[in-house]
Amino acid sequence: MIELQLSLKRVPTLLVLCFFLLLGNFHKADARIRHYKWEVKYEFKSPDCYKKLVITINGQTPGPTIQAQEGDTVIVEVNNSLETENLAIHWHGIRQIGTPWFDGTEGVTQCPILPGDTFKYEFVVDRPGTYLYHAHYGMQREAGLYGLIRVAPNDPEPFAYDLDRSIILNDWYHQNTYEQGAGLSSIPFQWVGEPQSLLIHGKGRFNCSSSPSLSTAICNTSNPECSPFVQTVIPGKTYRFRVGSLTALSALSFQIEGHNMTVVEADGHYVEPFVVKNLFIYSGETYSVLVKTDQDPKRNYWITSNVVGRNRTTPPGLGIFNYYPNHPKRSPPTVPPSPPAWDDVESRLAQSLAIKARQGYIHKPPTTSDRVIVLLNTQNTINGYRHWSVNNVSFSLPNTPYLVALKENIPNAFDPISPPDGYDFVNYDIFNVANNTNATSSNGIYRLKFNTTVDIVLQNANTMNKNNSETHPWHLHGHDFWVLGYGKGKFDMKNDPKKYNLENPIMKNTVAVHPFGWTTLRFRSDNPGVWAFHCHIESHFYMGMGVVFEEGIDRVGNLPSSIMGCGQTKDFHRP
């Protein structure tokens, strides 16, 4: 009898527990779908006080941040309201395992979204971390179509902080992308030049008085749209700042005046912590840094970005690090901190070498590779036009996306001859302007044997200007790779591999190759699909600085008809 009474007393509690467990499970199931509806269109904006047409998402630039939990499915319905332009959006750092058709790369994984059409992207964010999204059609990214993806982890992170904030860095041109593209494709060649401004989370300040011909209707520093970016902080806290760069051209140095930054994450992978005053960041990279608000709370401080790697003519990007309760618009009492010398390659190389995988989170790479591809980064002239090239081959996109052409066995969609795995190692002088009379253009691709280990050696060389070699951030779609090493000068195939870091190399999706130097990365060809690998500088990729890898195409599932409709797939598309 006593046992029966105890059982009856437990019933309400058990019912309540079951109710909350079921409720919790339903809530968790709901949380696994993150649904966004975006309208992409042109609007007049003044992010740096200069009024121009920019591409917005739901009226914003930068666009809305995608926030999700590890393992969630993200659905983004994109309505192309650009009226006269096609569109594609790439989910930068998301590997698209099982959904290679939603990588968002026009000409590689999909036909572009036509004006007036709505396209649905649907993919799983399988790892925590900080990622990006941006346009991947022409040079639309630099017109304002970009934003952040933040994926929260299911497990505790190996570092503690009180508050989590995001900052996107960018450079900004007043010319539109059509004007720039026309110049890059002209004889004589017309370079895009240095950007007019640097933006910190979509805000900058162009000096309107530097061009007296500009009316206040075009350039107005009192416009609230270009008021400085303000990051308000509470004294005595530790902040995590997720810093991402989506510059069109510039490598940047990022600083918060008077504050150290502890680097803890790079491209979604935990970093063995190290402290910097200047964070060097290249287009396509993301970092998480921890910052303690332990300085004099009675004043505000500068947030700055500055161009490095190019002779600096663009003024710094300026924001305000606002210690609450100081007024957010109260200028710091000091001048902005001086940036590193623009041509100080040693400091930038030192930071690259300092980025290692965090203890306890090391994924060791295979000790050997099955294939080595050396990619020489250089410039040349083809039929009078200036190009960026890889192994003297300038890349061009086909009319029919590679993924569809390969999966559907469409003949003659692209050049069947693969680009070379190397260049003339013996005779090519990377330190001087090369003749490169054998330069060609092609849309041929690299066919990788599935589930093998591939090494890519990025070799930098002199451009067509004397004593000039540029910094190139290379981004790989569909994969993370191990960064095995960096070096100066010409890569030595015999001796340099002996110096590779096989113990704790960081994994990334974007990495820089420094002037007159080399960078080696290693990855597994284990993600069925077709993946772009290219310089993340908009004008460089536009001019041919990229390649495409195919792997395991026979393992790719049935393609959605929504990615078709262009080139030889016009009859394949079903709305």
XYZ file of C-alpha atoms in Angstrom:
575
model
C 0.000 0.000 0.000
C 2.827 2.370 0.874
C 4.538 1.525 -2.435
C 1.315 2.244 -4.355
C 0.935 5.646 -2.647
C 4.521 6.542 -3.482
C 3.950 5.558 -7.112
C 0.822 7.701 -7.329
C 2.656 10.649 -5.806
C 5.323 10.310 -8.507
C 2.825 10.384 -11.391
C 2.359 14.166 -11.593
C 6.113 14.712 -11.449
C 6.739 12.118 -14.134
C 4.032 13.607 -16.322
C 5.516 17.075 -15.917
C 8.999 15.778 -16.712
C 7.743 13.952 -19.795
C 5.869 17.039 -20.913
C 8.957 19.233 -20.658
C 11.155 16.617 -22.313
C 8.746 16.389 -25.230
C 8.478 20.159 -25.391
C 12.245 20.415 -25.336
C 12.576 17.911 -28.162
C 9.985 19.731 -30.263
C 11.802 22.999 -29.617
C 15.113 21.420 -30.573
C 13.585 20.051 -33.773
C 12.266 23.502 -34.653
C 15.668 25.041 -33.996
C 17.312 22.767 -36.533
C 15.782 24.683 -39.444
C 16.983 28.257 -39.913
C 14.837 29.848 -42.607
C 15.706 33.175 -44.247
C 13.962 35.087 -47.013
C 16.109 37.635 -48.793
C 15.359 40.239 -51.428
C 18.498 41.306 -53.245
C 18.309 44.644 -55.036
C 20.163 47.849 -55.843
C 19.648 50.857 -53.597
C 21.381 54.183 -53.190
C 23.539 54.116 -50.051
C 26.347 56.218 -48.616
C 28.466 53.834 -46.527
C 31.498 56.145 -46.725
C 29.449 59.375 -47.264
C 29.703 59.004 -51.067
C 26.310 58.136 -52.551
C 26.236 55.265 -55.023
C 24.149 52.264 -56.037
C 24.968 49.279 -53.856
C 23.559 45.764 -53.651
C 21.539 45.210 -50.493
C 19.871 42.240 -48.812
C 16.534 43.271 -47.320
C 17.782 46.844 -47.473
C 21.052 46.136 -45.637
C 24.740 46.087 -46.441
C 26.428 44.215 -44.872
C 23.575 41.755 -45.111
C 21.888 40.058 -42.163
C 24.008 37.672 -40.105
C 23.031 34.021 -40.401
C 22.969 32.507 -36.900
C 22.734 28.763 -36.460
C 23.708 25.844 -34.258
C 26.119 23.124 -35.304
C 24.160 20.551 -37.291
C 21.348 22.912 -38.273
C 19.899 23.124 -41.750
C 19.962 26.622 -43.220
C 17.419 27.537 -45.888
C 17.825 30.839 -47.716
C 15.256 31.862 -50.306
C 16.850 34.495 -52.513
C 14.728 36.727 -54.711
C 16.813 38.428 -57.379
C 15.403 41.941 -57.721
C 18.501 43.362 -59.448
C 16.328 43.781 -62.590
C 19.157 43.539 -65.140
C 21.764 41.333 -63.467
C 22.175 37.665 -62.699
C 23.126 36.538 -59.211
C 24.725 33.714 -57.203
C 25.641 33.591 -53.502
C 28.519 31.531 -52.116
C 28.487 30.200 -48.535
C 32.162 30.705 -47.808
C 33.609 28.065 -45.463
C 30.541 25.814 -45.544
C 31.736 22.558 -47.095
C 28.371 21.602 -48.644
C 28.842 17.914 -47.894
C 26.105 16.164 -49.852
C 24.870 19.416 -51.412
C 27.635 20.530 -53.829
C 24.981 22.134 -56.050
C 24.303 24.764 -53.355
C 27.885 26.040 -53.109
C 26.672 29.130 -54.947
C 29.412 29.462 -57.562
C 28.105 30.584 -60.935
C 29.580 28.558 -63.786
C 30.999 25.936 -61.429
C 28.094 24.558 -59.372
C 25.039 26.383 -60.735
C 23.557 28.569 -63.393
C 23.034 32.110 -62.106
C 19.741 33.260 -60.612
C 17.992 35.301 -63.299
C 16.422 38.699 -62.583
C 12.992 38.238 -61.057
C 13.616 34.603 -60.090
C 13.665 33.122 -56.583
C 16.226 30.447 -55.770
C 16.306 28.314 -52.624
C 19.643 27.361 -51.056
C 19.464 24.570 -48.479
C 22.503 23.178 -46.660
C 23.741 21.855 -43.316
C 26.207 23.822 -41.184
C 28.084 20.803 -39.902
C 30.782 22.564 -37.850
C 30.834 25.483 -35.422
C 32.773 28.623 -36.206
C 32.788 31.924 -38.036
C 32.118 31.926 -41.775
C 31.074 34.313 -44.546
C 28.693 34.620 -47.456
C 29.007 36.806 -50.523
C 28.066 37.199 -54.177
C 29.894 34.894 -56.579
C 28.847 36.358 -59.916
C 31.145 38.792 -61.704
C 32.470 41.257 -59.135
C 29.169 41.809 -57.299
C 30.708 41.071 -53.916
C 32.401 44.449 -53.856
C 29.068 46.160 -54.612
C 27.873 45.310 -51.104
C 26.476 41.764 -51.204
C 28.188 40.070 -48.269
C 27.691 39.078 -44.638
C 28.578 36.724 -41.771
C 27.593 33.197 -40.784
C 27.941 32.353 -37.066
C 27.570 28.711 -36.066
C 27.372 27.970 -32.334
C 28.949 24.736 -31.046
C 27.169 21.855 -29.374
C 30.145 21.297 -27.059
C 31.883 23.803 -24.746
C 34.609 25.875 -26.353
C 38.186 25.830 -25.010
C 38.140 29.512 -24.060
C 35.885 31.746 -21.977
C 34.361 35.133 -22.733
C 31.470 37.263 -21.557
C 30.075 38.694 -24.783
C 30.245 37.801 -28.482
C 30.411 40.456 -31.226
C 31.142 40.556 -34.972
C 33.044 42.962 -37.211
C 33.322 42.736 -41.013
C 36.176 44.617 -42.677
C 35.995 45.788 -46.265
C 37.418 48.189 -48.782
C 35.192 50.398 -50.913
C 35.303 51.763 -54.461
C 33.257 54.580 -55.939
C 33.408 53.101 -59.432
C 30.802 50.459 -60.114
C 31.792 46.928 -61.020
C 30.881 47.379 -64.696
C 33.272 50.306 -65.027
C 35.987 48.305 -63.311
C 35.378 45.216 -65.434
C 35.473 47.262 -68.621
C 38.870 48.671 -67.662
C 40.289 45.275 -66.774
C 39.124 43.910 -70.134
C 40.403 46.827 -72.223
C 43.373 47.519 -74.475
C 45.205 49.383 -73.062
C 44.692 47.752 -69.663
C 43.106 49.979 -67.001
C 43.735 48.872 -63.427
C 41.009 49.434 -60.792
C 43.453 51.355 -58.588
C 43.398 51.588 -54.816
C 40.043 51.730 -52.987
C 38.669 55.118 -51.956
C 37.795 54.020 -48.407
C 38.043 51.271 -45.843
C 34.803 50.204 -44.155
C 34.457 48.838 -40.629
C 31.212 46.884 -40.502
C 29.801 48.828 -43.417
C 30.815 52.318 -42.280
C 33.635 54.570 -43.467
C 34.469 58.206 -44.060
C 35.570 59.559 -47.435
C 37.011 63.072 -47.448
C 34.405 64.824 -49.615
C 36.424 68.043 -49.663
C 39.246 66.226 -51.501
C 37.069 66.447 -54.630
C 35.661 69.989 -54.803
C 33.502 69.084 -57.794
C 31.381 66.758 -55.647
C 28.088 68.273 -54.558
C 26.639 67.595 -51.106
C 23.925 65.595 -52.846
C 26.625 63.088 -53.837
C 29.075 63.335 -50.945
C 27.984 64.552 -47.521
C 29.928 63.805 -44.343
C 26.921 64.759 -42.207
C 24.951 61.817 -43.609
C 24.147 59.506 -40.655
C 24.743 56.465 -42.881
C 28.477 57.141 -42.674
C 28.714 57.923 -38.975
C 31.633 55.930 -37.540
C 31.130 52.332 -36.514
C 30.768 52.161 -32.727
C 31.436 49.077 -30.634
C 30.128 49.723 -27.114
C 31.773 47.638 -24.400
C 31.384 47.220 -20.656
C 34.551 47.713 -18.594
C 36.049 44.655 -16.935
C 34.694 42.098 -19.423
C 36.220 39.719 -21.959
C 34.828 40.052 -25.475
C 35.018 37.641 -28.354
C 35.265 39.560 -31.605
C 34.643 37.587 -34.772
C 36.576 39.536 -37.411
C 36.046 38.726 -41.082
C 37.520 40.329 -44.189
C 35.708 40.583 -47.504
C 37.907 43.158 -49.172
C 37.929 43.384 -52.947
C 41.692 44.007 -53.061
C 43.330 44.958 -49.795
C 45.207 43.011 -47.171
C 44.550 44.714 -43.840
C 45.978 45.361 -40.417
C 43.261 45.553 -37.733
C 43.853 47.211 -34.344
C 41.966 48.259 -31.227
C 43.941 51.091 -29.690
C 45.584 50.191 -26.383
C 44.230 46.629 -26.320
C 45.858 43.282 -26.947
C 44.031 40.664 -28.999
C 44.367 36.954 -28.297
C 43.769 34.918 -31.441
C 41.700 31.783 -30.650
C 39.943 30.789 -33.895
C 40.761 30.909 -37.595
C 38.286 29.925 -40.346
C 36.273 27.813 -37.900
C 39.224 26.032 -36.234
C 40.632 26.593 -32.757
C 44.067 28.198 -32.661
C 46.774 27.698 -30.048
C 46.304 31.164 -28.469
C 48.773 33.931 -29.261
C 48.657 37.661 -28.643
C 48.868 40.408 -31.265
C 48.572 44.180 -31.388
C 47.899 44.124 -35.136
C 45.802 41.387 -36.652
C 46.819 40.875 -40.260
C 43.812 39.605 -42.196
C 43.334 38.769 -45.857
C 40.196 38.694 -47.976
C 38.139 35.590 -47.212
C 39.647 34.963 -43.774
C 37.872 35.000 -40.414
C 39.415 35.151 -36.943
C 38.068 35.186 -33.413
C 40.063 37.286 -30.969
C 39.553 37.760 -27.235
C 39.835 41.323 -25.934
C 39.775 42.353 -22.274
C 38.210 45.751 -21.603
C 40.807 46.572 -18.956
C 41.917 50.053 -20.036
C 40.971 53.480 -18.626
C 37.153 53.410 -18.688
C 36.815 57.203 -18.692
C 37.602 57.488 -22.404
C 36.962 55.858 -25.768
C 39.553 54.236 -28.067
C 40.104 53.910 -31.806
C 39.318 50.867 -33.893
C 41.423 51.006 -37.057
C 42.012 49.112 -40.276
C 44.863 49.919 -42.642
C 46.080 48.612 -45.971
C 49.217 46.485 -45.897
C 51.002 44.750 -48.746
C 50.310 47.618 -51.163
C 51.727 51.128 -51.152
C 49.183 52.739 -48.875
C 47.128 55.563 -50.424
C 43.724 54.691 -48.945
C 43.071 56.460 -45.607
C 42.529 54.236 -42.563
C 39.159 52.879 -41.602
C 38.171 54.334 -38.242
C 35.665 53.198 -35.642
C 35.127 53.922 -31.955
C 35.689 51.426 -29.149
C 33.184 52.926 -26.738
C 33.610 52.253 -23.023
C 30.162 52.470 -21.445
C 28.856 54.893 -20.148
C 30.922 57.330 -22.242
C 28.993 58.872 -25.112
C 29.329 56.598 -28.164
C 30.132 59.522 -30.466
C 32.799 60.947 -28.200
C 36.072 60.882 -30.127
C 39.106 59.352 -28.418
C 41.518 61.979 -27.042
C 44.425 60.520 -29.017
C 45.333 60.208 -32.680
C 44.681 56.789 -34.223
C 47.560 54.336 -33.688
C 50.155 54.091 -36.412
C 49.828 51.021 -38.618
C 52.679 48.665 -39.487
C 54.768 49.591 -42.506
C 52.846 48.597 -45.622
C 55.818 46.651 -47.019
C 56.761 44.826 -43.801
C 56.443 41.284 -45.126
C 58.368 39.786 -42.193
C 55.678 40.699 -39.635
C 52.929 39.260 -41.791
C 54.885 36.083 -42.446
C 55.560 35.766 -38.693
C 51.815 35.865 -37.932
C 51.130 33.259 -40.611
C 53.745 30.969 -39.050
C 52.324 31.549 -35.551
C 48.906 30.081 -36.401
C 48.875 26.493 -35.132
C 46.068 24.105 -34.216
C 45.102 24.220 -30.553
C 46.227 21.394 -28.295
C 43.360 18.940 -27.857
C 41.870 19.970 -31.220
C 44.628 18.859 -33.570
C 43.592 16.916 -36.665
C 46.874 15.554 -37.966
C 47.272 15.475 -41.728
C 48.285 12.402 -43.699
C 52.072 12.139 -43.561
C 52.447 11.870 -47.325
C 50.506 12.973 -50.388
C 49.382 11.128 -53.498
C 49.708 14.097 -55.842
C 51.568 17.402 -55.818
C 50.314 20.334 -57.882
C 52.490 23.465 -58.013
C 50.579 26.612 -59.002
C 52.715 29.511 -60.243
C 50.914 32.830 -59.636
C 51.874 35.381 -62.261
C 50.719 37.898 -64.854
C 50.973 37.812 -68.599
C 49.510 39.197 -71.809
C 47.253 37.117 -74.072
C 46.208 38.648 -77.404
C 47.006 42.089 -76.019
C 44.914 41.680 -72.854
C 46.353 41.624 -69.337
C 45.650 38.452 -67.351
C 46.425 36.817 -64.075
C 47.456 33.245 -64.688
C 48.280 29.990 -62.955
C 51.117 28.036 -64.623
C 50.679 30.426 -67.543
C 47.046 29.392 -67.987
C 44.399 32.063 -67.397
C 41.129 30.590 -66.132
C 37.782 31.343 -67.774
C 34.329 30.093 -66.798
C 32.235 27.960 -69.184
C 28.643 28.697 -70.176
C 27.490 25.354 -68.762
C 28.357 24.754 -65.087
C 30.991 22.043 -64.611
C 28.918 20.172 -62.029
C 25.995 19.761 -64.424
C 28.149 19.029 -67.465
C 30.054 16.263 -65.660
C 27.118 14.702 -63.837
C 24.820 14.771 -66.868
C 27.596 13.770 -69.322
C 27.148 16.845 -71.509
C 29.868 16.790 -74.208
C 32.044 19.730 -75.260
C 30.979 21.894 -72.316
C 34.589 22.750 -71.408
C 38.165 22.059 -72.489
C 38.878 18.366 -71.791
C 42.624 19.009 -71.435
C 43.628 19.533 -67.798
C 45.942 22.429 -66.878
C 49.554 21.536 -66.024
C 50.592 20.303 -62.551
C 53.606 22.609 -62.560
C 55.764 25.009 -64.538
C 59.349 25.171 -65.790
C 60.960 24.877 -62.328
C 64.518 25.011 -63.653
C 64.415 28.021 -65.958
C 61.613 30.234 -64.613
C 62.957 33.257 -62.701
C 60.359 34.279 -60.120
C 62.225 37.499 -59.273
C 62.017 39.166 -62.688
C 59.379 40.079 -65.256
C 58.909 36.969 -67.358
C 58.323 36.816 -71.079
C 55.557 34.170 -70.774
C 54.996 34.030 -74.527
C 53.399 30.584 -74.095
C 50.525 31.939 -71.979
C 47.035 30.716 -72.846
C 43.503 30.847 -71.479
C 41.405 27.776 -70.761
C 38.388 26.454 -68.870
C 39.969 23.032 -68.359
C 39.889 21.561 -64.845
C 41.914 19.284 -62.585
C 40.436 15.782 -62.194
C 41.386 14.401 -58.765
C 41.235 10.738 -57.833
C 38.607 10.397 -55.126
C 39.661 10.102 -51.479
C 43.329 10.804 -52.067
C 45.718 13.298 -50.463
C 46.615 16.314 -52.577
C 49.338 18.891 -51.951
C 49.045 22.344 -53.498
C 52.144 24.524 -53.578
C 51.283 28.158 -54.289
C 54.343 29.831 -55.802
C 54.394 33.614 -56.008
C 56.401 35.413 -58.672
C 57.083 38.836 -60.136
C 54.174 40.594 -61.859
C 54.559 42.537 -65.107
C 55.947 45.425 -63.060
C 59.593 45.312 -62.029
C 60.393 44.316 -58.433
C 56.752 43.676 -57.648
C 55.104 40.589 -56.217
C 51.681 40.777 -54.597
C 49.964 39.053 -51.687
C 47.289 36.589 -52.817
C 44.696 35.038 -50.482
C 43.643 31.699 -51.967
C 40.266 30.186 -51.041
C 39.249 26.540 -51.552
C 35.556 25.693 -51.872
C 34.171 22.482 -50.419
C 37.121 21.754 -48.130
C 39.301 22.722 -45.253
C 43.001 22.167 -45.802
C 46.067 21.847 -43.611
C 48.559 24.707 -43.951
C 51.858 22.809 -43.996
C 54.291 25.671 -44.458
C 55.407 28.990 -45.835
C 58.729 29.939 -47.371
C 60.685 32.645 -49.141
C 61.838 32.508 -52.734
C 61.397 29.575 -55.089
C 59.987 26.375 -53.632
C 62.580 23.582 -53.420
C 60.794 20.321 -54.220
C 63.518 18.257 -52.541
C 64.280 20.175 -49.346
C 61.291 22.379 -48.454
C 58.867 19.468 -47.806
C 61.241 18.339 -45.034
C 60.271 21.526 -43.154
C 56.503 20.928 -43.281
C 54.577 21.109 -40.032
C 52.896 17.713 -39.719
C 52.400 17.920 -35.938
C 49.917 20.738 -35.370
C 49.139 22.552 -38.642
C 46.091 24.787 -38.618
C 43.202 23.894 -40.902
C 41.742 26.761 -42.935
C 39.753 27.463 -46.084
C 41.682 30.604 -47.093
C 45.423 31.207 -46.912
C 47.839 33.878 -48.106
C 50.845 33.396 -50.334
C 53.300 36.196 -49.545
C 55.353 38.240 -52.059
C 58.153 36.261 -53.721
C 57.289 33.298 -51.512
C 55.415 30.007 -51.389
C 52.685 28.386 -49.303
C 51.854 24.669 -49.190
C 48.475 23.245 -48.259
C 47.225 19.653 -48.094
C 43.673 18.325 -48.375
C 41.733 15.131 -48.933
C 39.704 14.825 -52.141
C 36.824 13.300 -50.191
C 33.895 15.633 -50.923
C 32.146 14.579 -54.145
C 31.597 17.566 -56.393
C 33.296 20.297 -58.397
C 35.090 22.969 -56.391
C 36.641 26.318 -57.237
C 40.072 27.276 -55.874
C 40.960 30.876 -56.564
C 42.528 34.113 -55.449
C 39.946 35.938 -53.330
C 40.877 39.342 -54.761
C 37.913 40.224 -56.971
C 39.839 41.715 -59.886
C 42.442 38.914 -59.848
C 39.854 36.133 -60.145
C 38.019 38.184 -62.778
C 41.312 38.302 -64.708
C 41.799 34.536 -64.569
C 43.510 33.675 -61.260
C 41.818 30.436 -60.345
C 41.417 26.716 -61.012
C 38.691 24.096 -60.524
C 38.948 20.607 -58.984
C 36.626 17.678 -59.709
C 36.438 14.712 -57.359
C 34.043 11.759 -57.025
C 31.521 13.097 -59.532
C 29.991 9.619 -59.819
C 29.110 9.812 -56.110
C 27.140 13.060 -56.445
C 23.389 12.633 -55.962
C 20.669 13.686 -58.374
C 21.041 17.341 -59.286
C 18.138 19.742 -58.629
C 16.795 21.267 -61.835
C 16.862 24.696 -60.146
C 20.639 24.953 -60.742
C 20.170 24.522 -64.501
C 18.878 26.673 -67.330
C 22.016 28.164 -68.900
C 24.441 27.037 -71.595
C 23.619 23.507 -72.698
C 21.205 23.008 -69.773
C 18.466 25.343 -71.014
C 16.053 22.469 -71.514
C 16.894 20.935 -68.119
C 15.454 23.700 -65.966
C 12.035 23.217 -64.370
C 10.787 26.096 -62.166
